[in-house]
Tab-separated table of C-alpha atoms and ligand atoms in Angstrom:
chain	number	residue	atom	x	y	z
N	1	UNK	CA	77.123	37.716	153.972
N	2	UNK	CA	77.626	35.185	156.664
N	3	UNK	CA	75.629	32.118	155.156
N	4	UNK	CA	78.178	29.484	154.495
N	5	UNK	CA	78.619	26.099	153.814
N	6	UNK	CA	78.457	23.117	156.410
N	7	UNK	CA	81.450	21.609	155.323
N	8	UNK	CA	83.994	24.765	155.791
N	9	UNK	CA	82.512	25.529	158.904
N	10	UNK	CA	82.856	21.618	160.390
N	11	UNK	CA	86.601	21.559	158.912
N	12	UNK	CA	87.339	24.460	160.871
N	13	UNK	CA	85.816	22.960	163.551
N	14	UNK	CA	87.900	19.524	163.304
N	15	UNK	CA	90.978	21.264	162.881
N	16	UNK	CA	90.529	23.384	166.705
N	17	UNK	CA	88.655	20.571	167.838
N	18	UNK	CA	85.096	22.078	169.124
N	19	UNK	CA	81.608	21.139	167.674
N	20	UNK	CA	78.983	23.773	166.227
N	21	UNK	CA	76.086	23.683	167.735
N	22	UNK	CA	73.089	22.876	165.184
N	23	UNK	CA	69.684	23.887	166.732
N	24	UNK	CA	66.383	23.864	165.320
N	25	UNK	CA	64.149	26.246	164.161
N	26	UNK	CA	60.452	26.522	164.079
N	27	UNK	CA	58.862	30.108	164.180
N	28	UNK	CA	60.989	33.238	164.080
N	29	UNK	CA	61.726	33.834	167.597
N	30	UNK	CA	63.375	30.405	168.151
N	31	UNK	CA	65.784	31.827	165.241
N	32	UNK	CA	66.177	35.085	167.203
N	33	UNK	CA	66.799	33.496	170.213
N	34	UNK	CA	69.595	30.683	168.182
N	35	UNK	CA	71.434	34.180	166.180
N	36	UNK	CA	71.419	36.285	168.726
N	37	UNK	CA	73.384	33.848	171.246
N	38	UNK	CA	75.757	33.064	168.505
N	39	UNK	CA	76.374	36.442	167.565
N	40	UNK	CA	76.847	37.149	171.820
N	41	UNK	CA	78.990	34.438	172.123
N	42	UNK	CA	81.012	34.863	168.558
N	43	UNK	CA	80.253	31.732	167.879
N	44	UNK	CA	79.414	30.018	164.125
N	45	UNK	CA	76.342	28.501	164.440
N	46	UNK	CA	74.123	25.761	161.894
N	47	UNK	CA	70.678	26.808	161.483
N	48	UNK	CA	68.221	23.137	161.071
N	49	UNK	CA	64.747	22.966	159.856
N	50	UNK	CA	63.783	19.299	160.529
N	51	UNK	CA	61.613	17.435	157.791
N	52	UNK	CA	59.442	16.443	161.438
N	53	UNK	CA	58.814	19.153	162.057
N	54	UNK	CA	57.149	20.700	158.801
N	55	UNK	CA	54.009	20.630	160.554
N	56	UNK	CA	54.809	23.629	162.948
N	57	UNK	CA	57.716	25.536	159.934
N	58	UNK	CA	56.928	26.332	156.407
N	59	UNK	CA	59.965	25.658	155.224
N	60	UNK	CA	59.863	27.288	151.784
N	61	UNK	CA	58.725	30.651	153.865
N	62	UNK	CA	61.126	30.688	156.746
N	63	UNK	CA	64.253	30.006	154.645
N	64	UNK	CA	64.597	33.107	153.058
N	65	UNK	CA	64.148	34.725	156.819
N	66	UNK	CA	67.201	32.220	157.609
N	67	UNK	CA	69.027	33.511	155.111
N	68	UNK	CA	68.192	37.361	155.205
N	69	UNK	CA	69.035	37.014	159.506
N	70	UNK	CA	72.187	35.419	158.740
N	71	UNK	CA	73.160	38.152	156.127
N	72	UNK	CA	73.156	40.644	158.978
N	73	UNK	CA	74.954	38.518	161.432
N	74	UNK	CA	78.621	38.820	162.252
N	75	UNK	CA	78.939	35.089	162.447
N	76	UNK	CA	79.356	32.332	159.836
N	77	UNK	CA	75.199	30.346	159.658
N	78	UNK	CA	74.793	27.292	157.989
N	79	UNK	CA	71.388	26.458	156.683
N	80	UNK	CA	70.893	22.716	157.350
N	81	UNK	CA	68.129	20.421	156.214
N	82	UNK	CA	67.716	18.162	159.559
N	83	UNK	CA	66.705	14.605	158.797
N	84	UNK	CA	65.604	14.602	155.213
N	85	UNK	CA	63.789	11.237	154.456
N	86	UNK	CA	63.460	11.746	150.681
N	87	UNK	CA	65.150	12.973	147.271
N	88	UNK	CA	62.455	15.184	146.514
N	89	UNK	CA	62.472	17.158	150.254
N	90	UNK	CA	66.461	17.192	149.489
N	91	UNK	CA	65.691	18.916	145.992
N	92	UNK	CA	63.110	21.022	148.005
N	93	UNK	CA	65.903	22.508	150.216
N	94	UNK	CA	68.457	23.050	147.465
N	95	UNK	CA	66.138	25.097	145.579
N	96	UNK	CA	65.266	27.003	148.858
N	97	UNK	CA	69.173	27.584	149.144
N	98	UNK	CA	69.685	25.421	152.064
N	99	UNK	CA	73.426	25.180	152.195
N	100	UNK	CA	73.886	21.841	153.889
N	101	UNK	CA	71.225	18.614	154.046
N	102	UNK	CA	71.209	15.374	155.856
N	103	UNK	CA	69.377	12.761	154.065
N	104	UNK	CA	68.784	10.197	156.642
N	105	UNK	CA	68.649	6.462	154.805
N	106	UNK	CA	69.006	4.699	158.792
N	107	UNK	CA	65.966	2.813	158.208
N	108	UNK	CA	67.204	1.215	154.576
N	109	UNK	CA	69.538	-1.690	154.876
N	110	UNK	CA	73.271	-0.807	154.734
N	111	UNK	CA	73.628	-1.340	150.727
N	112	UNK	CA	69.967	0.699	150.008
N	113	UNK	CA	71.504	3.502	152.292
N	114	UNK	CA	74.494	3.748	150.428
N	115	UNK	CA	73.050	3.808	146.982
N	116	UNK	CA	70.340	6.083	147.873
N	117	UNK	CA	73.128	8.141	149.944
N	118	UNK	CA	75.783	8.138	146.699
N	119	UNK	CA	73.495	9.166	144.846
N	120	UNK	CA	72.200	12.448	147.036
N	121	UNK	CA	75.672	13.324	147.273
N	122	UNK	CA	76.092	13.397	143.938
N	123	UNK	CA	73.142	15.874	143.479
N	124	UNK	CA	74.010	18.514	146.376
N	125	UNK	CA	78.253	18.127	145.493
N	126	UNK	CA	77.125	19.485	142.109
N	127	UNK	CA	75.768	22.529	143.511
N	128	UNK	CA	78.331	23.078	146.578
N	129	UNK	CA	75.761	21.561	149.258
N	130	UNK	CA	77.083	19.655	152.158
N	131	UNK	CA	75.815	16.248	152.829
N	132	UNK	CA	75.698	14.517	156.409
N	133	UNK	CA	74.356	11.142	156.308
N	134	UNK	CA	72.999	8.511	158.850
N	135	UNK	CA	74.596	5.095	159.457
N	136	UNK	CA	73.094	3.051	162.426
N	137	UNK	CA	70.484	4.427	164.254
N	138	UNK	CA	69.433	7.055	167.008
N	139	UNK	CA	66.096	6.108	168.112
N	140	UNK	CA	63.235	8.669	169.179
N	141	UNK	CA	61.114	11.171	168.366
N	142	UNK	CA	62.751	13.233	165.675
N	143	UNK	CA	63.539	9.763	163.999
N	144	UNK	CA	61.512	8.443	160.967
N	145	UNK	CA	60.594	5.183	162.904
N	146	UNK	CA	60.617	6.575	166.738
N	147	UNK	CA	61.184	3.335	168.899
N	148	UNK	CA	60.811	4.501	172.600
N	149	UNK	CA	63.603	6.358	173.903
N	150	UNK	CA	66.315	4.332	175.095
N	151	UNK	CA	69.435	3.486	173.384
N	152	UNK	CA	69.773	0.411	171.556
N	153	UNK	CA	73.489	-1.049	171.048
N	154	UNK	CA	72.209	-3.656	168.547
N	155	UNK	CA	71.676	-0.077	165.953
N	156	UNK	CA	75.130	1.434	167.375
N	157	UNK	CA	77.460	2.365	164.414
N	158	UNK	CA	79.409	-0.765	163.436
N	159	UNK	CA	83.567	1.422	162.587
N	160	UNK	CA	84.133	-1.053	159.721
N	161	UNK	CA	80.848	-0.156	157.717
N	162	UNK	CA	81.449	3.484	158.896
N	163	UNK	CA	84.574	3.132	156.808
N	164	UNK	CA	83.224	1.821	153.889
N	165	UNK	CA	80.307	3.908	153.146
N	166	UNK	CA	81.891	6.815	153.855
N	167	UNK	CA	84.781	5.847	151.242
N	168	UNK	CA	81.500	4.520	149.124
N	169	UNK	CA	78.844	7.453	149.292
N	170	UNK	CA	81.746	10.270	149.662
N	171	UNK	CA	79.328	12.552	152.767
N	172	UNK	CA	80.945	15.218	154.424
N	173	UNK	CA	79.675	14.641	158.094
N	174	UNK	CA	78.482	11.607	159.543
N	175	UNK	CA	75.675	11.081	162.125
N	176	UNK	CA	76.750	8.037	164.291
N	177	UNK	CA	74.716	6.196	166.727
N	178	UNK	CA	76.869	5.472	169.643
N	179	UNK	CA	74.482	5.869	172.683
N	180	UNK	CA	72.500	8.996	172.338
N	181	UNK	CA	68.872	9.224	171.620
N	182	UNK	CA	66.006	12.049	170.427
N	183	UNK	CA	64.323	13.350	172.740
N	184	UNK	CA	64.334	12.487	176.809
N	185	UNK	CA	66.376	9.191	177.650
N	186	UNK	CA	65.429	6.390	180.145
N	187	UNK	CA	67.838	5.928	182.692
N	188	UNK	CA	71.236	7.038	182.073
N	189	UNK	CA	73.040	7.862	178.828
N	190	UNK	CA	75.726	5.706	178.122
N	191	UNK	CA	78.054	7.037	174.818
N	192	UNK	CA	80.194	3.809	173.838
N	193	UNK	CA	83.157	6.218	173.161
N	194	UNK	CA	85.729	3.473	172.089
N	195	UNK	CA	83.485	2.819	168.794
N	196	UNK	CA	83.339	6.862	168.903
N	197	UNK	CA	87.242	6.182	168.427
N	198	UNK	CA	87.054	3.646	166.007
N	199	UNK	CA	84.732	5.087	163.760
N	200	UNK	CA	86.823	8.722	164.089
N	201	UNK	CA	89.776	7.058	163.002
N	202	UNK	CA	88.474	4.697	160.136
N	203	UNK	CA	86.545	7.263	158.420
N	204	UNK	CA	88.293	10.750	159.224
N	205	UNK	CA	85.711	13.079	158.536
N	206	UNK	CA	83.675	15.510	160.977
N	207	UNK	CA	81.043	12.756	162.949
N	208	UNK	CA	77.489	14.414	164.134
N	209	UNK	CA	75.719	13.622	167.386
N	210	UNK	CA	72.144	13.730	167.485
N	211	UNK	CA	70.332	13.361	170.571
N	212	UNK	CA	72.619	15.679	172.436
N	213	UNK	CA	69.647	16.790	175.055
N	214	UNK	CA	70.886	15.142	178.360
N	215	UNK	CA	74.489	14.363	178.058
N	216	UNK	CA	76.708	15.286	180.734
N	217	UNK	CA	79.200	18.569	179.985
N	218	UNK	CA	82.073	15.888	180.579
N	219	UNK	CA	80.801	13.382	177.732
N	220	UNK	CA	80.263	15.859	175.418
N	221	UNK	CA	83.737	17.818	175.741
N	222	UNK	CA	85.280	13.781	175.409
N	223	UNK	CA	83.161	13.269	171.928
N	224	UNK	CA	84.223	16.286	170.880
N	225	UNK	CA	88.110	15.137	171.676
N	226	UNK	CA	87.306	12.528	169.667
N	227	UNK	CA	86.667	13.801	166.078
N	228	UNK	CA	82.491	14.937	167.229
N	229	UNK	CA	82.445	18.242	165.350
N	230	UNK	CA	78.302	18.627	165.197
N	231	UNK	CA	76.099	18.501	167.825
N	232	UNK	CA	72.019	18.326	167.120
N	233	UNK	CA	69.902	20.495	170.016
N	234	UNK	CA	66.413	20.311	170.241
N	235	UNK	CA	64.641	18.591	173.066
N	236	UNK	CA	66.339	20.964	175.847
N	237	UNK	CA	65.648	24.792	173.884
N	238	UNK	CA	62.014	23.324	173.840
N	239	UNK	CA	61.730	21.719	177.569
N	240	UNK	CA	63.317	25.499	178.198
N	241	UNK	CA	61.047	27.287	176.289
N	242	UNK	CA	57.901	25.594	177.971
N	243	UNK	CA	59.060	25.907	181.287
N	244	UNK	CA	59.150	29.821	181.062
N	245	UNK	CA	56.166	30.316	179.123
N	246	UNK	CA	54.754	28.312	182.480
N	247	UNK	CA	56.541	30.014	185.147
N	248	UNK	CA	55.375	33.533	183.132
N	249	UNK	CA	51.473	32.497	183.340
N	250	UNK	CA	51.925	31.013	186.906
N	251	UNK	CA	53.147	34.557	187.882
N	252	UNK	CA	50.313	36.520	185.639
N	253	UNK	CA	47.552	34.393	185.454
N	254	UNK	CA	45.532	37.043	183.538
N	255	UNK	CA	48.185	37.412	180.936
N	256	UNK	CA	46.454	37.409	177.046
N	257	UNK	CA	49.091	39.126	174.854
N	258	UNK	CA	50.417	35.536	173.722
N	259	UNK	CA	54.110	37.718	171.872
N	260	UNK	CA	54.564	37.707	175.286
N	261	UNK	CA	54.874	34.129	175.496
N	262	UNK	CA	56.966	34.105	172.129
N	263	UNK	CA	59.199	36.229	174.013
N	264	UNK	CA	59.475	33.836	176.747
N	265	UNK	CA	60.126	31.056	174.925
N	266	UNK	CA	62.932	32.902	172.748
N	267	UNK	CA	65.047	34.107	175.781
N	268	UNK	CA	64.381	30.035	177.274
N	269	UNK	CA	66.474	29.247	173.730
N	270	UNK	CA	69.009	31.932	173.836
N	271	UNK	CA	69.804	30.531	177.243
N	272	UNK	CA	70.060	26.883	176.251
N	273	UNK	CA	71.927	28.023	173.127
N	274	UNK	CA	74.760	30.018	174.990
N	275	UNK	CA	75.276	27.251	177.436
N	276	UNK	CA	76.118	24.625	174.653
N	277	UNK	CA	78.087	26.755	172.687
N	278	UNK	CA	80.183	27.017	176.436
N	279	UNK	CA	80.199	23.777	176.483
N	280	UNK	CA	80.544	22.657	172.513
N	281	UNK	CA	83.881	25.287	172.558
N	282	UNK	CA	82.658	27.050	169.838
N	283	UNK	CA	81.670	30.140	171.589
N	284	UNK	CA	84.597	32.664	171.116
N	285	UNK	CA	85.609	30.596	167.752
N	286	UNK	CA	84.791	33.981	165.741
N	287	UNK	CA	86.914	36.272	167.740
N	288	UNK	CA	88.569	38.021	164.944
N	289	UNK	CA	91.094	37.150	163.076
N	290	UNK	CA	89.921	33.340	162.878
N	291	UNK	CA	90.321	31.067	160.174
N	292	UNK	CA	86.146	31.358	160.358
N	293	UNK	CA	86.933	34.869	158.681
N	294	UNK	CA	88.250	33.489	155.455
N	295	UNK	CA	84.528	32.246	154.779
N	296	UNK	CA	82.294	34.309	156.937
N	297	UNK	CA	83.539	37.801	155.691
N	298	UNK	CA	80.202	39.445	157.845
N	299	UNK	CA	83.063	41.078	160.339
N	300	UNK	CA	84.649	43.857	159.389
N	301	UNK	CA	87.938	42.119	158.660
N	302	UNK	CA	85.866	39.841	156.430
N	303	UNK	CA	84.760	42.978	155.033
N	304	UNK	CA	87.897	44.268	154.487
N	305	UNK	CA	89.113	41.363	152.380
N	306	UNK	CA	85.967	41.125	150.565
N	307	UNK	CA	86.236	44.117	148.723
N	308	UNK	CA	89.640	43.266	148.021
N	309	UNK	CA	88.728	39.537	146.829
N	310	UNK	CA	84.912	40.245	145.416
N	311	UNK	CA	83.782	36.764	144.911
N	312	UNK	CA	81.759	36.088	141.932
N	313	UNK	CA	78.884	33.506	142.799
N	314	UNK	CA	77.657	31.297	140.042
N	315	UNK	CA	74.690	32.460	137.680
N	316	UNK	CA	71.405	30.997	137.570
N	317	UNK	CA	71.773	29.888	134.747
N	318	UNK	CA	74.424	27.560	135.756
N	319	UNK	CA	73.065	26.361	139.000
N	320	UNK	CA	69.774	25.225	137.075
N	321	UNK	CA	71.970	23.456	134.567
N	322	UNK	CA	73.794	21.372	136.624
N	323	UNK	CA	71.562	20.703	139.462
N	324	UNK	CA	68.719	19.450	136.223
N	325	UNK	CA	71.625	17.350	134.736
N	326	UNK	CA	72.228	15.368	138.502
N	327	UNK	CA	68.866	15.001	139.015
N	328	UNK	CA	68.399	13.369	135.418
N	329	UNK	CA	70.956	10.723	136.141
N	330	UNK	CA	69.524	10.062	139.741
N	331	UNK	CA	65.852	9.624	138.614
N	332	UNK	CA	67.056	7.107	135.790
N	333	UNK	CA	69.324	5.340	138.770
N	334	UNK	CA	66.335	5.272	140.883
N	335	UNK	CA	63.946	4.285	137.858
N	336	UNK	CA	66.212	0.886	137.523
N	337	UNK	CA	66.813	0.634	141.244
N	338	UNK	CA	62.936	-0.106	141.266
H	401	LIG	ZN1	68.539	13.852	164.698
């Protein structure tokens, strides 16, 4: 059983300074291609579904397929909700077994994010789910208000409210806005890695990049350095995938059988997927023994020591209990935040 929680795996990841790689998923082969680099490169790996991108992913249908792939794999998976705009999508996800979410409150003034954040936290800490949170904002198209694609300093991460709603809301990760942006940039990125710094050392907890299609190798391994322990991939798996699925009809014109394709596009992800993980240090992370192996237990060391240690999970019962009583005391927050 290799499914584990975002929060072990990013603590690991702060402690040997590296970054997991968190890539998103939208049909099964994408997943193929994502598991099947990670399990090449023995590297852990987080597994997104983005709220954005419900249109193409059912994401009450491919979680179990998450989960069920990462059972077999010899590498730690997280299951991460990407940008979750709302309490009920968040609720959605638990109940799916997602084992990490990011609620994404960027476009609520500072005190609404916190409140709204606090009180997610609250929900998912109740039932061991990892929370990452968003304070300024990345701009583009996997955003909730996409805003051209350019990055805009007057959103960047301010370190001193960094500080205090991560003290406030209690998140595990934080997203940070520090020059990145979704999608394809105009001109040049720029990362403003000095209020990387600052907001590393006022807040001390593992700091997310999103937006990480187009920075240089050099940036990225710097970030890292600096307390980055999760980096978001999308733009460049899909530029990848579309460029072989073209190269594959330019060579075969004729071509119907459109698995083909899918198989195309999943080896264009694998590729893109190894090459961060190079890049991210994580690849090689799972070479066993690891600290990774005290949660992963899908190797057969972790096998070993999981017949020895046989952890009981919680009951049904329980999780239903506790997750009904949070959700009470939110909706009556909410209900009087109105
Ligand atoms: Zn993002």
């Amino acid at each position: 059983m290799a499914l584990v929680t975002m929060k072990e795996m990013l603590e690991d990841a702060k402690r040997r300074r590296y970054a997991v790689g968190a890539f998103n998923v939208l049909n099964i082969e994408s997943l193929q291609g994502i598991l099947e680099a990670a399990v090449e490169l023995k590297s852990p790996v987080i597994v997104n579904i983005a709220e954005v991108h419900f249109k193409y992913v059912d994401m009450e249908a491919m979680a179990p397929v998450v989960q069920r792939a990462a059972q077999l794999a010899p590498v730690p998976v997280a299951l991460h909700l990407d940008h979750g705009l709302s309490l009920q999508t968040i609720v959605r996800a638990i109940r799916c077994g997602f084992t990490s979410v990011m609620f994404d409150g960027s476009m609520y003034p500072l005190e609404e994010n916190i409140r709204l954040t606090k009180q997610i936290v609250e929900i998912c800490h109740s039932v061991g789910v990892t929370v990452e949170a968003e304070l300024g904002y990345v701009p583009g198209t996997e955003s909730p208000r996409p805003n051209g694609t350019e990055a805009q300093p007057e959103f960047f991460t301010d370190p001193e409210e960094a500080e205090r709603f991560v003290k406030e809301t209690g998140v595990d990760a934080l997203a940070v806005a520090v020059g990145t942006v979704h999608g394809l940039y105009k001109g040049e990125p720029k990362i403003d890695f000095d209020r990387l710094a600052e907001i590393a050392r006022r807040t001390n907890i593992p700091l997310v990049l999103h937006g990480g299609s187009g920075i240089s190798d050099e940036d990225f391994k710097r970030a890292i350095e600096l307390g980055v322990c999760k980096v978001n991939v999308y733009t460049q798996m899909s530029i990848e995938a579309v460029n072989r699925i073209k190269r594959r009809l330019e060579r075969e014109p004729e071509l119907i059988n459109f698995p083909e394709l899918l198989l195309e596009a999943k080896a264009g992800i694998k590729d893109v997927v190894k090459r961060q993980m190079e890049v991210f240090g994580s690849a090689g992370k799972c070479e066993s023994p690891s600290p990774l192996c005290n949660m992963c237990r899908a190797c057969r060391l972790g096998r070993l020591r999981d017949r020895e240690e046989a952890p009981q999970p919680a009951s049904d019962e329980r999780l239903i209990e506790v997750i009904s009583k949070a959700i009470a005391s939110a909706l009556r927050e909410w209900s009087h935040g109105d």
